[in-house]
mmCIF file of C-alpha atoms and ligand atoms in Angstrom:
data_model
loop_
_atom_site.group_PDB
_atom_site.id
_atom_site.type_symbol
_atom_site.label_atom_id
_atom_site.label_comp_id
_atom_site.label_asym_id
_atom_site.label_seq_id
_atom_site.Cartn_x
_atom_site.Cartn_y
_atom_site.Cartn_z
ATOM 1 C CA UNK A 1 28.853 48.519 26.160
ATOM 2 C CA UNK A 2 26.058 46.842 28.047
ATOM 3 C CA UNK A 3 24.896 43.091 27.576
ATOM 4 C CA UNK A 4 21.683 42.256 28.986
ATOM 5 C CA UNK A 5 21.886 37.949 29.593
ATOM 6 C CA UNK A 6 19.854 35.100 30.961
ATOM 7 C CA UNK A 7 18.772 31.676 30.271
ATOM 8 C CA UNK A 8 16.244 29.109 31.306
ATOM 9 C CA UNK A 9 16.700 25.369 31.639
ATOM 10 C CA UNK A 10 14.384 23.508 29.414
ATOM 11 C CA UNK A 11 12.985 21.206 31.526
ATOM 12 C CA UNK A 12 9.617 20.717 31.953
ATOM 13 C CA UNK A 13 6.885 23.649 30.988
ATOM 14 C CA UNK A 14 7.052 27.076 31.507
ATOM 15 C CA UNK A 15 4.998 28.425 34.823
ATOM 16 C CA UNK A 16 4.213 31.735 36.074
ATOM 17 C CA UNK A 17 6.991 32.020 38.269
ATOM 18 C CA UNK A 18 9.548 31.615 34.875
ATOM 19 C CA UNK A 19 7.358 34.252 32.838
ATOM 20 C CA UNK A 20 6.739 36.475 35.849
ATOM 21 C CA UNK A 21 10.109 36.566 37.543
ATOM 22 C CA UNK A 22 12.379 35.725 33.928
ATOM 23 C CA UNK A 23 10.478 36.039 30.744
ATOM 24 C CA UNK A 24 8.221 38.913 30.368
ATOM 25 C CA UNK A 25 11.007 41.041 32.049
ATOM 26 C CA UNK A 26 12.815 39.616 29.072
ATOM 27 C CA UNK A 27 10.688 40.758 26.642
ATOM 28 C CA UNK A 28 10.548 44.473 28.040
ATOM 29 C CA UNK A 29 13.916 44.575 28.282
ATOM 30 C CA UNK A 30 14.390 43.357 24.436
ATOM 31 C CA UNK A 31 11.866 45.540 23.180
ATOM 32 C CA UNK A 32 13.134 48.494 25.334
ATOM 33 C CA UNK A 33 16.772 47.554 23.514
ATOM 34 C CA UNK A 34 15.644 47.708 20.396
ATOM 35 C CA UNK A 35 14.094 51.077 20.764
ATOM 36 C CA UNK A 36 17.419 53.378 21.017
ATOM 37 C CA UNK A 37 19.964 53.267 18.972
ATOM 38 C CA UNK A 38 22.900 51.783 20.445
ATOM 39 C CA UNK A 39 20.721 50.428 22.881
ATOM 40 C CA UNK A 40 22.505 47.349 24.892
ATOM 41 C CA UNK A 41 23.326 43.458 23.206
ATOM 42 C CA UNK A 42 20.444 41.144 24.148
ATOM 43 C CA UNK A 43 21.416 37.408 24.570
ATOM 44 C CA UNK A 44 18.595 34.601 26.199
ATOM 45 C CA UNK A 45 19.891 31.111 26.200
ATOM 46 C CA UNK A 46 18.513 27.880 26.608
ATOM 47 C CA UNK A 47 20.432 25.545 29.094
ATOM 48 C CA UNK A 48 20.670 22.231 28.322
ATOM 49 C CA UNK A 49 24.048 21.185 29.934
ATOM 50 C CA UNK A 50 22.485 22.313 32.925
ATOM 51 C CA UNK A 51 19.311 19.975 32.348
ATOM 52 C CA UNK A 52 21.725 16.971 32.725
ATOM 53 C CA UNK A 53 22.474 17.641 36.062
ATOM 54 C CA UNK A 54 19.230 15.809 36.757
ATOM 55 C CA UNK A 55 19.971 13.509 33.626
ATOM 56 C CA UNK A 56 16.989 11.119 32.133
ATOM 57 C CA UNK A 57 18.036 7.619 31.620
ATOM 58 C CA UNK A 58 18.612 5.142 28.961
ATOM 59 C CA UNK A 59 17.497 5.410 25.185
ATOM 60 C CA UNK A 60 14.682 8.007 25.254
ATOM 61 C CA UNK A 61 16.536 10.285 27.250
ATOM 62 C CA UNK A 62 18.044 11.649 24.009
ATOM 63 C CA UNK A 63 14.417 11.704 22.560
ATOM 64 C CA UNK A 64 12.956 13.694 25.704
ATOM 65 C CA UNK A 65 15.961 15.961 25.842
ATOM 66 C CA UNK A 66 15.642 16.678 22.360
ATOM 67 C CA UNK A 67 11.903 17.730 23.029
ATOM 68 C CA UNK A 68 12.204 19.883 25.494
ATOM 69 C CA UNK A 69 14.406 21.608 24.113
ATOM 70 C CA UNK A 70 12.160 21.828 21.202
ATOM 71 C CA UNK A 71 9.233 22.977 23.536
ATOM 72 C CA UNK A 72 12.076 25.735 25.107
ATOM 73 C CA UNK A 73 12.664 27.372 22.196
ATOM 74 C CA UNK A 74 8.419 27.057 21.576
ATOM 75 C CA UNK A 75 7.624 28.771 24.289
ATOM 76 C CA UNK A 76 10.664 31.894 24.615
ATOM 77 C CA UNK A 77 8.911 32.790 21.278
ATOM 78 C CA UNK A 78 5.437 32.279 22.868
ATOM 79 C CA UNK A 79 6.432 34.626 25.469
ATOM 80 C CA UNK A 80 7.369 37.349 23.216
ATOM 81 C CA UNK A 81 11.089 36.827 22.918
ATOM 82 C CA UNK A 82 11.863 38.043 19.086
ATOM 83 C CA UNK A 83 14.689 36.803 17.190
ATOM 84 C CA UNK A 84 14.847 40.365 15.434
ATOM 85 C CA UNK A 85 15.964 41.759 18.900
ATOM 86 C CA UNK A 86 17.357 39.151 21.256
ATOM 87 C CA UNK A 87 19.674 36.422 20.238
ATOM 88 C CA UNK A 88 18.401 32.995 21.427
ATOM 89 C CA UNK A 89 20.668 30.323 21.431
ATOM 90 C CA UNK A 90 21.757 26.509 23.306
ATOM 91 C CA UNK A 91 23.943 26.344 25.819
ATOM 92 C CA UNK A 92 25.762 23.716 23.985
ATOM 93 C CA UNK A 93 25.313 25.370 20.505
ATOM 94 C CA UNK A 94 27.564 27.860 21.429
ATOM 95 C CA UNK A 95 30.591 25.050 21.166
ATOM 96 C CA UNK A 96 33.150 23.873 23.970
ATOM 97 C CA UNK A 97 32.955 27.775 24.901
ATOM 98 C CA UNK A 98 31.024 27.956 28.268
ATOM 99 C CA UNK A 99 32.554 24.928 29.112
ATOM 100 C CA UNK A 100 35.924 25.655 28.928
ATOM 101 C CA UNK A 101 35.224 28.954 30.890
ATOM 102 C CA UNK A 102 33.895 26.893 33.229
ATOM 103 C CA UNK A 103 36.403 25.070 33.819
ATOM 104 C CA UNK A 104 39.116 28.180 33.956
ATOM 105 C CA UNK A 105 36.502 29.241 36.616
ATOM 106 C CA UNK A 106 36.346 26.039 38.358
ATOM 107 C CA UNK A 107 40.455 26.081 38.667
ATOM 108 C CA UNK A 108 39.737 29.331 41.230
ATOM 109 C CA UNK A 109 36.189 28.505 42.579
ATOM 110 C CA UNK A 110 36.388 27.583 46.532
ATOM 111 C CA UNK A 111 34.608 24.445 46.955
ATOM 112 C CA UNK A 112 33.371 25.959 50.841
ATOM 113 C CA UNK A 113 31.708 28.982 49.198
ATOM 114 C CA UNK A 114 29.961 25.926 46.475
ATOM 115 C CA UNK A 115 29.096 24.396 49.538
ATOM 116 C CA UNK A 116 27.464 26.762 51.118
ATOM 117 C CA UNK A 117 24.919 27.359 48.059
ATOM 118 C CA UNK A 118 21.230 26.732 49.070
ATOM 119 C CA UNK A 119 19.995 25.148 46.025
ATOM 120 C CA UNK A 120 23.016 22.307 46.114
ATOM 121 C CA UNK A 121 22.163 21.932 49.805
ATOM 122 C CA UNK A 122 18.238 21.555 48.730
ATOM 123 C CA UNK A 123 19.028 18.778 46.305
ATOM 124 C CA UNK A 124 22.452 17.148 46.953
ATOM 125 C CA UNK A 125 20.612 14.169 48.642
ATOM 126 C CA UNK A 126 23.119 13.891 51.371
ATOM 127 C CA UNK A 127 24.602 10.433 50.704
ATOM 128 C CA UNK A 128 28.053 11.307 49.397
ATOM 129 C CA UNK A 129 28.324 7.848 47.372
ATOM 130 C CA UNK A 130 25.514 9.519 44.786
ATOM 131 C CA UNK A 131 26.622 13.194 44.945
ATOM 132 C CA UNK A 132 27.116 14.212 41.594
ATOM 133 C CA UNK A 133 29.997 16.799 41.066
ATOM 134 C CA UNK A 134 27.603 18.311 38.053
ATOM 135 C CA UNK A 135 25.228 19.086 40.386
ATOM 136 C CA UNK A 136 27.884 20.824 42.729
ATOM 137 C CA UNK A 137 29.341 22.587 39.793
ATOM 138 C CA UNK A 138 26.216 23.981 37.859
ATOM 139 C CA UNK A 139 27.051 27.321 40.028
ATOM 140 C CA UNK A 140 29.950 27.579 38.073
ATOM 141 C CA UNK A 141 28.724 26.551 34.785
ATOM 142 C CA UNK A 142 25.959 28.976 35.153
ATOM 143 C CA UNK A 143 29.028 32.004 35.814
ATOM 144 C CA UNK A 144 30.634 31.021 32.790
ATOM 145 C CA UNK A 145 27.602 31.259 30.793
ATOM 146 C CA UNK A 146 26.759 34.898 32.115
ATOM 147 C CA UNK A 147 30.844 35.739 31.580
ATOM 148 C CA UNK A 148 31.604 33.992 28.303
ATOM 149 C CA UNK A 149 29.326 36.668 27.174
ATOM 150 C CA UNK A 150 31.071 39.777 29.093
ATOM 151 C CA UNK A 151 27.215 40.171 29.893
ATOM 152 C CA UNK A 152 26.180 43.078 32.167
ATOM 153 C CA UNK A 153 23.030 42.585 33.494
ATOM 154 C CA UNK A 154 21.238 39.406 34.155
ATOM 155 C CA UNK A 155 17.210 39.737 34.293
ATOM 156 C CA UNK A 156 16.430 36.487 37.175
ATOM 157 C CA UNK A 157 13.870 35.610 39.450
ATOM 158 C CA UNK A 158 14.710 35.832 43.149
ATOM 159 C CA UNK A 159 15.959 32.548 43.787
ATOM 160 C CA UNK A 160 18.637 33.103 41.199
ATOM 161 C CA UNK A 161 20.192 35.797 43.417
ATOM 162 C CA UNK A 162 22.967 33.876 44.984
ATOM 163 C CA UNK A 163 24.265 32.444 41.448
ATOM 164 C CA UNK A 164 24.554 36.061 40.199
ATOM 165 C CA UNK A 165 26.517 36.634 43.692
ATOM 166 C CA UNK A 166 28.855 33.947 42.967
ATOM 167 C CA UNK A 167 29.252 35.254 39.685
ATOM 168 C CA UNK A 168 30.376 38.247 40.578
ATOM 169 C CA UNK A 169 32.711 36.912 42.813
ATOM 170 C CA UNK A 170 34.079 34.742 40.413
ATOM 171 C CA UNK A 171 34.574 37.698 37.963
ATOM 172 C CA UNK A 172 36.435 39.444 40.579
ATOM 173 C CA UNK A 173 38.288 36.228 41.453
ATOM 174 C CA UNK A 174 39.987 36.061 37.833
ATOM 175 C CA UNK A 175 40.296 39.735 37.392
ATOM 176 C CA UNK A 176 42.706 40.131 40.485
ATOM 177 C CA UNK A 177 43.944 36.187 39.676
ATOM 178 C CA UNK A 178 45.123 37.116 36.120
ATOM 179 C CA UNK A 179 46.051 40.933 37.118
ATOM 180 C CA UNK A 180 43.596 42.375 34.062
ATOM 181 C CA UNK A 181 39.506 43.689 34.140
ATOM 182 C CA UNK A 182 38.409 41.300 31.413
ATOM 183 C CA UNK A 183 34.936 40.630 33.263
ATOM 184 C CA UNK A 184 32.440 43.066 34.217
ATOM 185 C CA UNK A 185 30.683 42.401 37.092
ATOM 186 C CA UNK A 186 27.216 41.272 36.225
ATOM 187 C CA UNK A 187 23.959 43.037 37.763
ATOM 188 C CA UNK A 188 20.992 41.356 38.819
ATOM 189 C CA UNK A 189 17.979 42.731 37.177
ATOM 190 C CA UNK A 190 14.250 42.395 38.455
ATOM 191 C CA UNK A 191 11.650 44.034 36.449
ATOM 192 C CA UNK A 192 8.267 44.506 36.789
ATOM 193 C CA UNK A 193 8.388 47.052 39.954
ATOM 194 C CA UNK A 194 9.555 43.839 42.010
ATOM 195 C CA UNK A 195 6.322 41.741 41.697
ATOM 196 C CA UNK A 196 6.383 38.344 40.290
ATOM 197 C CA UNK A 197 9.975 37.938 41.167
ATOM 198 C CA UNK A 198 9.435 35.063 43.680
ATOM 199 C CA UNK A 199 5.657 33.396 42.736
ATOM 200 C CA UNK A 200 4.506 30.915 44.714
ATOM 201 C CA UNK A 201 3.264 27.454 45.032
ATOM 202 C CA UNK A 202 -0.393 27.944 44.343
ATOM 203 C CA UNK A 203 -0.847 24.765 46.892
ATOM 204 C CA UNK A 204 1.735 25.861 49.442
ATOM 205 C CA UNK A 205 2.315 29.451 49.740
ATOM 206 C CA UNK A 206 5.463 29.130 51.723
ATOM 207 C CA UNK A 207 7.298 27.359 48.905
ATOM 208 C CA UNK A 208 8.038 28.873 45.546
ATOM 209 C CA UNK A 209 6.623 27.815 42.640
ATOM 210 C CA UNK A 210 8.494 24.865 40.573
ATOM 211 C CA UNK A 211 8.740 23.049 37.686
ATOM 212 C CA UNK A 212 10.256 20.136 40.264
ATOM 213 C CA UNK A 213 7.099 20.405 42.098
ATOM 214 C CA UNK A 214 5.305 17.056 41.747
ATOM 215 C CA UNK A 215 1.567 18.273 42.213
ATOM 216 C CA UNK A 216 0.532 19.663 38.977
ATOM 217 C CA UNK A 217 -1.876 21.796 41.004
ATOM 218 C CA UNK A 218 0.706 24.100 42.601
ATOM 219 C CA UNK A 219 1.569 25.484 39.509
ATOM 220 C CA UNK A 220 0.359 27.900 36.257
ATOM 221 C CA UNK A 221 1.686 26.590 33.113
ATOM 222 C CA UNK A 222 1.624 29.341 30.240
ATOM 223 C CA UNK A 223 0.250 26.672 27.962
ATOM 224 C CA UNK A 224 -2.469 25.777 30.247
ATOM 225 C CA UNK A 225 -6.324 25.951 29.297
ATOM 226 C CA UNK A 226 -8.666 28.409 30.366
ATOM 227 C CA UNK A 227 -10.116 25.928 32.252
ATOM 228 C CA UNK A 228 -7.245 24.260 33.855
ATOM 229 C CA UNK A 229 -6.463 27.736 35.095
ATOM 230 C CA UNK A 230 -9.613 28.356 36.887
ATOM 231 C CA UNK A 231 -9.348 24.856 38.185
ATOM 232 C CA UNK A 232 -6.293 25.706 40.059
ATOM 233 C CA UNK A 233 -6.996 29.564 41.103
ATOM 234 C CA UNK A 234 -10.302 27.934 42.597
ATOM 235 C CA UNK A 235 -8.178 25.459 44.731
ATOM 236 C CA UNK A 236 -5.223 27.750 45.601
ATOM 237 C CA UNK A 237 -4.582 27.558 49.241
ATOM 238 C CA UNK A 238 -6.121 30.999 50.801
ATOM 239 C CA UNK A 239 -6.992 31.683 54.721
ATOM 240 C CA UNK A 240 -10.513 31.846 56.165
ATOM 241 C CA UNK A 241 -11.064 35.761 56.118
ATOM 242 C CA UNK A 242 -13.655 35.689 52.998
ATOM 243 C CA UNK A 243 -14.867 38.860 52.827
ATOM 244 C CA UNK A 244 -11.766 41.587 52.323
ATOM 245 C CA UNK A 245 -8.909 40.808 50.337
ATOM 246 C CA UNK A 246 -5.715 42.737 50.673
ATOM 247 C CA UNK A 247 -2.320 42.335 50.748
ATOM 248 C CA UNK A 248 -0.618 40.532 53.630
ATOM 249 C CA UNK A 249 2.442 38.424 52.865
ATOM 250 C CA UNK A 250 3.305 37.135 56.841
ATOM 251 C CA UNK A 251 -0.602 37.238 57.779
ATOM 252 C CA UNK A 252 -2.275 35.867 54.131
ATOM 253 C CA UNK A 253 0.364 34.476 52.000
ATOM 254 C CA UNK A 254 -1.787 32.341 49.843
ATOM 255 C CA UNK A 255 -4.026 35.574 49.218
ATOM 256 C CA UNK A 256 -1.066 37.352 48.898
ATOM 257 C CA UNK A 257 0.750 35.517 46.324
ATOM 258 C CA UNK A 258 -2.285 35.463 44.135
ATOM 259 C CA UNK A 259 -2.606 39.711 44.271
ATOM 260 C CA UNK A 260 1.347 40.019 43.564
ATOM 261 C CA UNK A 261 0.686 37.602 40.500
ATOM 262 C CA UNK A 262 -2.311 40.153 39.678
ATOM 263 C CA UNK A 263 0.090 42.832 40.285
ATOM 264 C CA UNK A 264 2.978 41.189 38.085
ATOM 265 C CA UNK A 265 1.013 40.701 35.152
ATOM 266 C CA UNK A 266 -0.614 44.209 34.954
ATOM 267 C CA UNK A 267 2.228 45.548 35.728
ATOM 268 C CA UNK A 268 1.004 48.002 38.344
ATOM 269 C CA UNK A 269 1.566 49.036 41.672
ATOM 270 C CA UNK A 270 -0.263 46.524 44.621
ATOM 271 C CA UNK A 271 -2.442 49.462 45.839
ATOM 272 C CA UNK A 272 -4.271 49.543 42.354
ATOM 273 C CA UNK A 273 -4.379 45.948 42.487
ATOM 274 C CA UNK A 274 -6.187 46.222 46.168
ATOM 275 C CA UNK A 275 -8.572 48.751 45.108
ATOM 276 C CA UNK A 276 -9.615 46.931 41.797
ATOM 277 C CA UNK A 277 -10.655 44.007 44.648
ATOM 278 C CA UNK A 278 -11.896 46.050 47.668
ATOM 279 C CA UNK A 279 -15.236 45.186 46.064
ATOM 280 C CA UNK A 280 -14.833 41.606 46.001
ATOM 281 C CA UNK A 281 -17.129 40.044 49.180
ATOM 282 C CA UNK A 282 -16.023 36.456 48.996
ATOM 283 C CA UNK A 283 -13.656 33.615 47.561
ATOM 284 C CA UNK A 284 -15.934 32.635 44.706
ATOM 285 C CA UNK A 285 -15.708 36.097 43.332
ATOM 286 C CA UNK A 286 -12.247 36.921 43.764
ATOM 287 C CA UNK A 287 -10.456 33.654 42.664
ATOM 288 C CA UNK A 288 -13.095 34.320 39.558
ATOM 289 C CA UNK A 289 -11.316 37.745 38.976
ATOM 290 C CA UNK A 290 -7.948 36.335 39.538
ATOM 291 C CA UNK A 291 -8.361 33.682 37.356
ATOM 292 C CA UNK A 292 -9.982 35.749 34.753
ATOM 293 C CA UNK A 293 -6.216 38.022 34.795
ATOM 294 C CA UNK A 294 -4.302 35.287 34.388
ATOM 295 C CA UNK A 295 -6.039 33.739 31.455
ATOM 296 C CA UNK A 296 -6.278 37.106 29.910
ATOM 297 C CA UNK A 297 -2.573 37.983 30.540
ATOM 298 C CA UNK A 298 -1.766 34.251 28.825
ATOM 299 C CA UNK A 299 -4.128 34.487 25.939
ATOM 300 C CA UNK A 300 -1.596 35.462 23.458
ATOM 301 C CA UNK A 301 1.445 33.615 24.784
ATOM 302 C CA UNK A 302 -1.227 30.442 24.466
ATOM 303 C CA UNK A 303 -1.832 30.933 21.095
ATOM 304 C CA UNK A 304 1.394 31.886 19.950
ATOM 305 C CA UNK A 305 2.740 28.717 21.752
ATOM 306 C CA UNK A 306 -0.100 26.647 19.365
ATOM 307 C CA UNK A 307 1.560 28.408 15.778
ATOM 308 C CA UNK A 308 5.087 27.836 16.736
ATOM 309 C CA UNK A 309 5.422 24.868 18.904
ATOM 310 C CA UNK A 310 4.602 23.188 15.190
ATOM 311 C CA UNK A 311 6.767 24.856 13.198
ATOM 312 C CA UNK A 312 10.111 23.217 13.425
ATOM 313 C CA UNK A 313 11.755 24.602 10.704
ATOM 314 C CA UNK A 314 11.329 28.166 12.094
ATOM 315 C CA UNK A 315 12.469 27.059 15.136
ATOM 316 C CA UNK A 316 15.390 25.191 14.041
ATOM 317 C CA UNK A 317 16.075 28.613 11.491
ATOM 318 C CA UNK A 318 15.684 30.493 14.937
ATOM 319 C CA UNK A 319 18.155 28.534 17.043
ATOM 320 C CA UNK A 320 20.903 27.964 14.227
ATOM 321 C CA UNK A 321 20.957 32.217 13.523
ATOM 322 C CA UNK A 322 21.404 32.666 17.041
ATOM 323 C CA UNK A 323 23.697 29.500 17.913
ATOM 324 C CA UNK A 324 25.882 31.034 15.150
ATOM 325 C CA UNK A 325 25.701 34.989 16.770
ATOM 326 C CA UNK A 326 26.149 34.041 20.067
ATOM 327 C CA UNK A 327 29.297 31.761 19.099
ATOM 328 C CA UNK A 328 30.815 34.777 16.900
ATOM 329 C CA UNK A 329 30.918 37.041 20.296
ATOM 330 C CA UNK A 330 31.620 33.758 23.242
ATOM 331 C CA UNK A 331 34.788 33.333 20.824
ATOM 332 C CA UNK A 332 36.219 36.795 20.599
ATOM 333 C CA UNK A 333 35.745 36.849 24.889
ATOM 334 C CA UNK A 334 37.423 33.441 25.321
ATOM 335 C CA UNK A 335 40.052 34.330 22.318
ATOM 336 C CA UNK A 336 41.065 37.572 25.369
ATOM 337 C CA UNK A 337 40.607 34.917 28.313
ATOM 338 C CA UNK A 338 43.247 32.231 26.519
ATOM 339 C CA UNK A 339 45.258 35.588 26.042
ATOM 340 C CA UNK A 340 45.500 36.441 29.814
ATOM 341 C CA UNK A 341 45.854 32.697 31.217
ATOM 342 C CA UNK A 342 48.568 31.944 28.739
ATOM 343 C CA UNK A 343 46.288 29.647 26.451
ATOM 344 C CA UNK A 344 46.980 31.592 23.374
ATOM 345 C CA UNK A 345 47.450 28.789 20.226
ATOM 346 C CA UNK A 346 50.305 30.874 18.781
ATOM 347 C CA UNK A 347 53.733 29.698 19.754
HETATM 348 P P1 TYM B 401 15.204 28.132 35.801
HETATM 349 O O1 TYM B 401 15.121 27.418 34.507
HETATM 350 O O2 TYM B 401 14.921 27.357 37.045
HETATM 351 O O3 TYM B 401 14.232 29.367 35.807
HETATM 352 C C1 TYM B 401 14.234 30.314 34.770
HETATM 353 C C2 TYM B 401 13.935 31.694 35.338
HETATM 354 O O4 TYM B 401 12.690 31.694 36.031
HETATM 355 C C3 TYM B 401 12.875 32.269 37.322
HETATM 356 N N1 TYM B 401 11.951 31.621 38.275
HETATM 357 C C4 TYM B 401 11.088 32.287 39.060
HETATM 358 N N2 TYM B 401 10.826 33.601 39.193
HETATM 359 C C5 TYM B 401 9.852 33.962 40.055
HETATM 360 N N3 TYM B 401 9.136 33.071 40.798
HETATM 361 C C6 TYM B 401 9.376 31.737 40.701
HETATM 362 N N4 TYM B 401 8.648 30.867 41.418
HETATM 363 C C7 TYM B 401 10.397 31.291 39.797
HETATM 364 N N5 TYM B 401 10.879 30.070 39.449
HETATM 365 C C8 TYM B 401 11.834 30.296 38.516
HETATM 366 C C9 TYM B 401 14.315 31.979 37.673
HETATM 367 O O5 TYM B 401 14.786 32.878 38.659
HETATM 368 C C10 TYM B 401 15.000 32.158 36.347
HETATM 369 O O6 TYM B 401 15.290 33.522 36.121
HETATM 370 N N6 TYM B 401 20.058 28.404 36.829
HETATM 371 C C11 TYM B 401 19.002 28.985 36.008
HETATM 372 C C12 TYM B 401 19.272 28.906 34.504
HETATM 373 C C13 TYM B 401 20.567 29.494 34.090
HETATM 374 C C14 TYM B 401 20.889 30.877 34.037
HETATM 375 C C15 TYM B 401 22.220 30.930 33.525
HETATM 376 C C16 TYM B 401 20.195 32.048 34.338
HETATM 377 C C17 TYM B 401 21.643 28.800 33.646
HETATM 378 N N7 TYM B 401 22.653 29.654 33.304
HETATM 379 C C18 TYM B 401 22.850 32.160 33.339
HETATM 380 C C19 TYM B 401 20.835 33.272 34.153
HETATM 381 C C20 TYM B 401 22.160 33.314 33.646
HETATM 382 C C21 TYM B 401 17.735 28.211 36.268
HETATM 383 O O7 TYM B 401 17.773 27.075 36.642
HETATM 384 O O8 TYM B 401 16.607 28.880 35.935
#
């Protein structure tokens, strides 16, 4: 029986690339769920362990933490994520279990093949006195999240491709360990015909777009204005050919990056997206129509965002139902793990 399972850290607002490349790929894949009987186990979580690998300091850390997770839940409900389909839940509301997995996993986890993972190489820092071994680990953690859950398929953006690898190798790693198939090995899922999966920095076209990005401009939040979104289509980085747009990702990647966002959203294939803007004669007109997609496309995530962000007791009713379901089935996995490494409370 499948299980469809991601999460999102809840750190800092939600951007195009996290609705493009996680959550409205989410929300298909819910609604497609619900629609056959049967249909797969839908599980999004919200990962706060793994926002203290970059942990806020001193007394209103708690208060800020305690925000944005707040603003998490918010905005997966924003984005279309219902609690009738999918069951949302915290990463440490779902009690001591994907920690303890993580740890059986860290007991057979080469620390060469952690070593060799881009994103701890992008932000270790490279003085060993201030490496953190949570930020070395959070490979790990994120594993056991995916296999507390025996989950299937993992809907990710691109960059989350060599977690799911490790994953899988982990998975493999404790099947053959222990002698048993307890874990399935996950699949990485990417919706949306492949567009949207790796969005860009509006500013800088060769990096992704981040919620660690400190220019405000490189980025779409899904709460942002009307206005704050033209304001940053107009200034996206682009090239100097002004009077054809089409898509080029070596030769135009700023241009580019704003079509495949075009493309994302409507959820069509890049040649309709070309022909909607063969008519298009110069920058003013095309970032125009860009822009005016985007704010379309976030219109109702906007003002759903507004109603619930509010509405704490919904969101706390939300987050205790599914903190509750997701516990029910991360206990009955971890009761077989204890089982096959000899952890079993029974004497
Ligand atoms: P996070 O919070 O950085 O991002 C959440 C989701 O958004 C996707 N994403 C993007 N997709 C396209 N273009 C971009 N520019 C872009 N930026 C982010 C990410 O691929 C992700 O799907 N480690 C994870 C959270 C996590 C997790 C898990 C995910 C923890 N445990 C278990 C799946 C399963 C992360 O930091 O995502």
């Amino acid at each position: 029986d499948a299980t469809v399972f991601s999460m999102i850290q809840p750190t800092g607002t939600v951007h195009l690339g996290n609705y493009l490349g996680a959550l409205r790929p989410w929300q298909s894949i819910q609604d497609r769920a619900a629609a056959v009987a049967g249909g797969p186990r839908v599980i999004y979580g919200i990962a706060d362990l793994h926002a203290l690998t970059v942990p806020k300091r001193g007394r209103a850390a708690a208060a800020t933490l305690a925000a944005q997770r707040r603003e998490a839940v918010a905005t997966l409900l924003a984005c279309g994520i219902d609690p009738e389909r999918a069951t949302v839940a915290f990463q440490s509301g779902v009690a001591g279990l994907h920690t303890e997995l993580f740890w059986q996993l860290s007991c057979l986890a080469p620390m060469g093949y952690l070593n060799r993972m881009t994103q701890w190489k992008d932000k270790r820092g490279g003085d060993p006195a201030r490496e953190r071994l949570g930020l070395f680990a959070y490979p790990v953690l994120m594993a056991a999240d995916i296999l507390v859950y025996r989950a299937t398929h993992v809907p990710v953006g691109d960059d989350q491709s060599q977690h799911l690898e490790l994953t899988r190798y982990l998975a493999e790693r404790f099947n053959a360990w222990y002698d048993c198939d307890l874990f399935p090995l996950p699949q990485t899922l990417y919706c949306g015909g492949g567009h949207g999966k790796k969005v860009r920095s509006l500013t800088d076209p060769q990096r992704k777009m981040s919620k660690s990005s400190g220019d405000a401009m490189s980025l779409v939040y899904v709460t942002d204005s009307p206005e704050q979104i033209r304001a940053k289509v107009r200034k996206a980085r682009t090239d100097s050919i002004s009077d054809s747009f089409y898509f080029d990702p070596e030769g135009r990647p700023g241009v580019s990056n704003l079509l495949d966002i075009v493309a994302g959203l409507q959820e069509v294939p890049m040649a309709t997206v070309e022909r909607d803007v063969a008519g298009l004669r110069d920058y003013g007109a095309f970032k125009g129509y860009v822009a005016d997609v985007i704010v379309e496309a976030l219109r109702p995530v906007r003002e759903r965002y507004a109603r619930y962000s509010t509405d704490t007791q919904y969101l706390q009713s939300v987050v205790d139902q599914g903190n509750a379901a997701a516990t029910e089935i991360a206990a009955e996995n971890m009761r077989r793990v204890r089982d096959v490494v000899g952890l079993t409370q029974s004497m």
